[in-house]
PDB file of C-alpha atoms in Angstrom:
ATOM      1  CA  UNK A   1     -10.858 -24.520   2.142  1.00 43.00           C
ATOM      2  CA  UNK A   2     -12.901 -21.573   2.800  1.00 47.00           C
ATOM      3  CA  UNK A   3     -15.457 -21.382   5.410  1.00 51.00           C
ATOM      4  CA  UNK A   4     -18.010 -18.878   6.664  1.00 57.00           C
ATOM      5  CA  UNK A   5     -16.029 -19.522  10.403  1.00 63.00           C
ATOM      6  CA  UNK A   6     -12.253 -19.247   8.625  1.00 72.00           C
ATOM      7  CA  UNK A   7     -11.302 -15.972   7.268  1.00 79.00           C
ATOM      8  CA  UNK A   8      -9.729 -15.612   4.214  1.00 92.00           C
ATOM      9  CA  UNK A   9      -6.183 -14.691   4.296  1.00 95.00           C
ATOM     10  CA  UNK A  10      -6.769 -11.268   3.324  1.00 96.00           C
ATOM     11  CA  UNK A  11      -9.392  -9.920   5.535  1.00 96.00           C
ATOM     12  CA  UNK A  12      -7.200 -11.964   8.756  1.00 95.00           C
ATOM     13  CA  UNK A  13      -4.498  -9.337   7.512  1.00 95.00           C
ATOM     14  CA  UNK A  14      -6.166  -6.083   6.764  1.00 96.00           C
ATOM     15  CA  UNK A  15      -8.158  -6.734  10.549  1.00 94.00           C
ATOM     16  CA  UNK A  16      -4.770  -7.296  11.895  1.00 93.00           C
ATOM     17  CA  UNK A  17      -3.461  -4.092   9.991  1.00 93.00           C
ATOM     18  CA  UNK A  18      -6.654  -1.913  10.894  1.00 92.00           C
ATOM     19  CA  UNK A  19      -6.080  -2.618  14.981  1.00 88.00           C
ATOM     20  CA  UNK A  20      -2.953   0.104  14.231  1.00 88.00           C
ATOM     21  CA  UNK A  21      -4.767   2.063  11.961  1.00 90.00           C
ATOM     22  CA  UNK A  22      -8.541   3.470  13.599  1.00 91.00           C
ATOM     23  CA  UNK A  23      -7.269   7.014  14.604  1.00 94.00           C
ATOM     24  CA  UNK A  24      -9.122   8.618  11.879  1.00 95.00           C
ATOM     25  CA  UNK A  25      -6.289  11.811  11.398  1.00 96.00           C
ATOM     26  CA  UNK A  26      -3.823   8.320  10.883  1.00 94.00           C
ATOM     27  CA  UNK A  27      -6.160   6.723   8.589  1.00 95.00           C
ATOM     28  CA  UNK A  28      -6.267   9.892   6.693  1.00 96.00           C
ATOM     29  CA  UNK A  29      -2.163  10.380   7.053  1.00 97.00           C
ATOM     30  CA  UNK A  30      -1.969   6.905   5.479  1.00 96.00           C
ATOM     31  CA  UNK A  31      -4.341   7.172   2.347  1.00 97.00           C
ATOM     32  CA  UNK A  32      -2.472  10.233   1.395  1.00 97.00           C
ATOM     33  CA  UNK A  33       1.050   8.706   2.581  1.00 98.00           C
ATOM     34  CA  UNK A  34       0.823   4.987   1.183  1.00 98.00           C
ATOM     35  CA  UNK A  35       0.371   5.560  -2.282  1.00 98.00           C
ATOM     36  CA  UNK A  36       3.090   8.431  -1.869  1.00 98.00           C
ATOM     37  CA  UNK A  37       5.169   5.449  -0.720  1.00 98.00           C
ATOM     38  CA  UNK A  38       4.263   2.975  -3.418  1.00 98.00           C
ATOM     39  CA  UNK A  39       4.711   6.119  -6.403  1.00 98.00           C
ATOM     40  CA  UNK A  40       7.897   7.245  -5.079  1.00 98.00           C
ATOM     41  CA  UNK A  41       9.312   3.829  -4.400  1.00 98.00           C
ATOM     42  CA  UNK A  42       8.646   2.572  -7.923  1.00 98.00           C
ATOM     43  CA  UNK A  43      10.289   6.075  -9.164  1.00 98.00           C
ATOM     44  CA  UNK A  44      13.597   4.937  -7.116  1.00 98.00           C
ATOM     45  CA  UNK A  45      13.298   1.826  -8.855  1.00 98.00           C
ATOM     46  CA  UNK A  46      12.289   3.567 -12.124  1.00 98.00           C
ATOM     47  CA  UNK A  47      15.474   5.589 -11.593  1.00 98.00           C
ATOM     48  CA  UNK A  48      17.795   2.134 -11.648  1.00 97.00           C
ATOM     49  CA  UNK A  49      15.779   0.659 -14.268  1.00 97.00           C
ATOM     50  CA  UNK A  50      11.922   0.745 -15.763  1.00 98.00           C
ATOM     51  CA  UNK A  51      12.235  -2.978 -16.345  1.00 98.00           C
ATOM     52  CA  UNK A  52      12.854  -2.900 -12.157  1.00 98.00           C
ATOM     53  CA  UNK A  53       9.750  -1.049 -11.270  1.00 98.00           C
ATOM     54  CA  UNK A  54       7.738  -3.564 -13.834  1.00 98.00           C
ATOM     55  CA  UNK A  55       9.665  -6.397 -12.364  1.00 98.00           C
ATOM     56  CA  UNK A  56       8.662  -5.406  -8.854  1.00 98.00           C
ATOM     57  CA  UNK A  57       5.208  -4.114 -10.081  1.00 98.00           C
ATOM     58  CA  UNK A  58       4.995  -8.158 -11.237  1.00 98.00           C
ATOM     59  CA  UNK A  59       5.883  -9.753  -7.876  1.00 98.00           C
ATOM     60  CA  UNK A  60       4.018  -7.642  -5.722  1.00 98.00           C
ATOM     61  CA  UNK A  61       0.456  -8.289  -8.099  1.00 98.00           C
ATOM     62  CA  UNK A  62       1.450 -12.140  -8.003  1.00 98.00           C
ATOM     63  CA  UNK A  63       1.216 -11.863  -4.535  1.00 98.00           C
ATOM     64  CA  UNK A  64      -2.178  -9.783  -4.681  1.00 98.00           C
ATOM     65  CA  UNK A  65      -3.396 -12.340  -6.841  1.00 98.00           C
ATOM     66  CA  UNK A  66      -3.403 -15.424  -4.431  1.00 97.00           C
ATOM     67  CA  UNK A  67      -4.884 -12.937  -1.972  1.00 97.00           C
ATOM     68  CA  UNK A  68      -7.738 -11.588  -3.573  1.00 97.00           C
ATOM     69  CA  UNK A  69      -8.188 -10.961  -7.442  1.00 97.00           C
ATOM     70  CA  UNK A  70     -10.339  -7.422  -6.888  1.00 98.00           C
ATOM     71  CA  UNK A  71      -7.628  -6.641  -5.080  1.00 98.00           C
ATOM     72  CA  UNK A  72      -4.698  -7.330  -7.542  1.00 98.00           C
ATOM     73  CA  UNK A  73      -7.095  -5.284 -10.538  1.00 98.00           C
ATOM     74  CA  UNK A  74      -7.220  -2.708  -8.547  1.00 98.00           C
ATOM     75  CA  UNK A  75      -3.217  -2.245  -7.793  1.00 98.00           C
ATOM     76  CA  UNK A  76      -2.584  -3.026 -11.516  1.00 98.00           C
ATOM     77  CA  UNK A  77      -4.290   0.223 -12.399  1.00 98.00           C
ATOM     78  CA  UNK A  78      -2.770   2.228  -9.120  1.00 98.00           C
ATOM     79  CA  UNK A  79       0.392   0.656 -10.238  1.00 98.00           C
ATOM     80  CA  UNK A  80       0.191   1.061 -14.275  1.00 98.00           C
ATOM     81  CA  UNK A  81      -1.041   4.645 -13.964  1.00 98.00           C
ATOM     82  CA  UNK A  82       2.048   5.569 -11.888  1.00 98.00           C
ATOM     83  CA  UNK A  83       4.151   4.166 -14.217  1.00 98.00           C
ATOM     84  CA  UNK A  84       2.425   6.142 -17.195  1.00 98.00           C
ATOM     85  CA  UNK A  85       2.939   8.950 -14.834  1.00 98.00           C
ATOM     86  CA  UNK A  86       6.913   8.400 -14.180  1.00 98.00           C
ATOM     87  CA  UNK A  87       7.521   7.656 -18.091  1.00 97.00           C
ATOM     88  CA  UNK A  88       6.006  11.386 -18.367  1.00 97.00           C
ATOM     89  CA  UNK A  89       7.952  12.937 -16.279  1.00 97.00           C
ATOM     90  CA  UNK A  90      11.177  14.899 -17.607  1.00 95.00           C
ATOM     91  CA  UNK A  91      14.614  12.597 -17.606  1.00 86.00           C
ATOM     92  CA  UNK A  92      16.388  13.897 -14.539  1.00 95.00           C
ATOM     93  CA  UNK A  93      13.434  14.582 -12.466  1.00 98.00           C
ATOM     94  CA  UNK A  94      12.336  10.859 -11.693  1.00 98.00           C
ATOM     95  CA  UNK A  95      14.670  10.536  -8.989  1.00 98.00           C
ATOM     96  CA  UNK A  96      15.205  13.417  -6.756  1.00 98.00           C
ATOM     97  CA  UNK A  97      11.299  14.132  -6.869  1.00 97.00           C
ATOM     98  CA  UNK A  98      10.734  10.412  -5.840  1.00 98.00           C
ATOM     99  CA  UNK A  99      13.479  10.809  -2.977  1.00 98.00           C
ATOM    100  CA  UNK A 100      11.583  14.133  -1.605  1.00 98.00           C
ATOM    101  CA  UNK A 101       8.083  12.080  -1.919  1.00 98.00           C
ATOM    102  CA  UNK A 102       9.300   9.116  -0.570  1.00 98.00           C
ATOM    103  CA  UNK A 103      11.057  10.771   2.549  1.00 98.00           C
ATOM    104  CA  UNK A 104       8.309  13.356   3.203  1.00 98.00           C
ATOM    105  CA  UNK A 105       5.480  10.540   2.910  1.00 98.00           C
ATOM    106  CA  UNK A 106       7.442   8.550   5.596  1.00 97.00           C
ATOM    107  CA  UNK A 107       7.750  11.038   7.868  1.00 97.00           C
ATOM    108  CA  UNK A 108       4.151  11.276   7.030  1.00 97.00           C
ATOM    109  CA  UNK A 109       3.602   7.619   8.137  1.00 96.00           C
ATOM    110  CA  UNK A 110       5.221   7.955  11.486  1.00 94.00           C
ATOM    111  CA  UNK A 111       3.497  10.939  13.110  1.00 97.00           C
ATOM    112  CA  UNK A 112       0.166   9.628  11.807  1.00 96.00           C
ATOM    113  CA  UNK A 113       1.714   6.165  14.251  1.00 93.00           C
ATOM    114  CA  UNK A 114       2.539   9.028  16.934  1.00 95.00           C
ATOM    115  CA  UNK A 115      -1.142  10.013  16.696  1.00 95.00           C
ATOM    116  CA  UNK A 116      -2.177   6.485  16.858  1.00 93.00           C
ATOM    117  CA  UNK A 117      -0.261   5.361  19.882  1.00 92.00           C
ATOM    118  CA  UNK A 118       0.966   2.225  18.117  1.00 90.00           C
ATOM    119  CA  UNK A 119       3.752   1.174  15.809  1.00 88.00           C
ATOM    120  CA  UNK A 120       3.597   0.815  12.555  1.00 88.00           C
ATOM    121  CA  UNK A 121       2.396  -2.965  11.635  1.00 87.00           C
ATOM    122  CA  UNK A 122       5.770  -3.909   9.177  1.00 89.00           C
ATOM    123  CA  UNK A 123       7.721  -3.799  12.480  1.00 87.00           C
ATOM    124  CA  UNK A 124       5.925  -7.069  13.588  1.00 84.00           C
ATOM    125  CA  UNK A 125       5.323  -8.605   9.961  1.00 86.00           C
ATOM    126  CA  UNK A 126       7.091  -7.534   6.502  1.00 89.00           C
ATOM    127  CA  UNK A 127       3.893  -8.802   4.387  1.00 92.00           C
ATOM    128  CA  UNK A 128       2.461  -5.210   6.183  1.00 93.00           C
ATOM    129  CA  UNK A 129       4.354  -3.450   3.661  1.00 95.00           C
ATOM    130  CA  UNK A 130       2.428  -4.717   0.912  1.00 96.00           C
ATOM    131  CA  UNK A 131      -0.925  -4.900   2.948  1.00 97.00           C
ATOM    132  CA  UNK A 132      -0.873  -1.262   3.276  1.00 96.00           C
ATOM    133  CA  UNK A 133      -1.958  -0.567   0.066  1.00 97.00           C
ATOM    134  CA  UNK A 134      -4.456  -2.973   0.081  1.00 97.00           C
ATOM    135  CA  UNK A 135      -6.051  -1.244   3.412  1.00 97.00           C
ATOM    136  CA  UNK A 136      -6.291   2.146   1.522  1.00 97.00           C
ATOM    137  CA  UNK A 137      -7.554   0.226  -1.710  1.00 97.00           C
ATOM    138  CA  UNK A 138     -10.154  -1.366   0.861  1.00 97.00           C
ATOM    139  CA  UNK A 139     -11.039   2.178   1.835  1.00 96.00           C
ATOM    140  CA  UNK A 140     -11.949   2.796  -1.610  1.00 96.00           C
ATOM    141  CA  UNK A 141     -13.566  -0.337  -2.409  1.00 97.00           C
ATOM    142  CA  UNK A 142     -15.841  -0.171   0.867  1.00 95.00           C
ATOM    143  CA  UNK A 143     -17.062   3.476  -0.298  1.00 95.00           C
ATOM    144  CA  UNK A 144     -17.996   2.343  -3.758  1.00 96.00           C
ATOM    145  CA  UNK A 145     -19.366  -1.324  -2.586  1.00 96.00           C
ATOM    146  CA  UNK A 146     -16.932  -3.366  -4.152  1.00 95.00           C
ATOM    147  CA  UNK A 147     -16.226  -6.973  -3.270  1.00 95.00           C
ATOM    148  CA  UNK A 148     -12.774  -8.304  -2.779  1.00 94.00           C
TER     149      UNK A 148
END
């Protein structure tokens, strides 16, 4: 049960994601970067299959879900709205753009951890992976004074 003393799951893991992310150039790097990441993995995945990106589009808002509902709305839209974006884009195109975004955001990702001093959280915990789009979604939520 949930107490005032007991953080919730989710703000125990964005805190412990946001002690490697509060160099401000990395916390920039990363809201460009991360949804970079999440579009141009879900093209890769598009690329094998569009029932693979929906099928991993699925598990990963399951998992948002039992974290924090705002949350999981929020990264239903990101994620639907990419997904409208990759079914527009011209057959052929899906995956070599998606391998240039996906590669050039990473690189991204690791100079902003240069910047920061620290590695990147996913080396200590996997879950990271999917709790970095919830720290740039928190971003967004904080600016606009919405609850998750």
């Amino acid at each position: 049960m949930h107490t005032a003393s007991t953080p919730r799951a989710i703000d125990d893991l964005l805190a412990r994601y946001g002690e490697s992310h509060r160099n401000p150039v990395n916390e920039l790097i990363h809201i460009v970067c991360i949804p970079a990441i999440v579009f141009s993995l879900l093209g890769i995945l598009w690329a094998v299959h569009p029932a693979v990106a929906l099928l991993v589009v699925a598990g990963a808002l399951a998992y948002y879900v039992t974290l924090s509902r705002p949350f999981a709305l929020g990264m239903g839209v990101m994620a639907g709205a990419m997904l409208v974006l990759l079914a527009m884009l011209p057959d052929g195109t899906v995956l070599p753009t998606s391998i240039g975004v996906f590669v050039a955001a990473w690189i991204g990702q690791f100079i902003g951890h240069h910047i920061e001093g620290k590695k990147p959280s996913f080396f200590d915990d996997l879950r990271f992976l999917l709790i970095g789009p919830l720290f740039v979604l928190s971003i967004l939520y904080r600016r606009i004074r919405v609850a998750w």
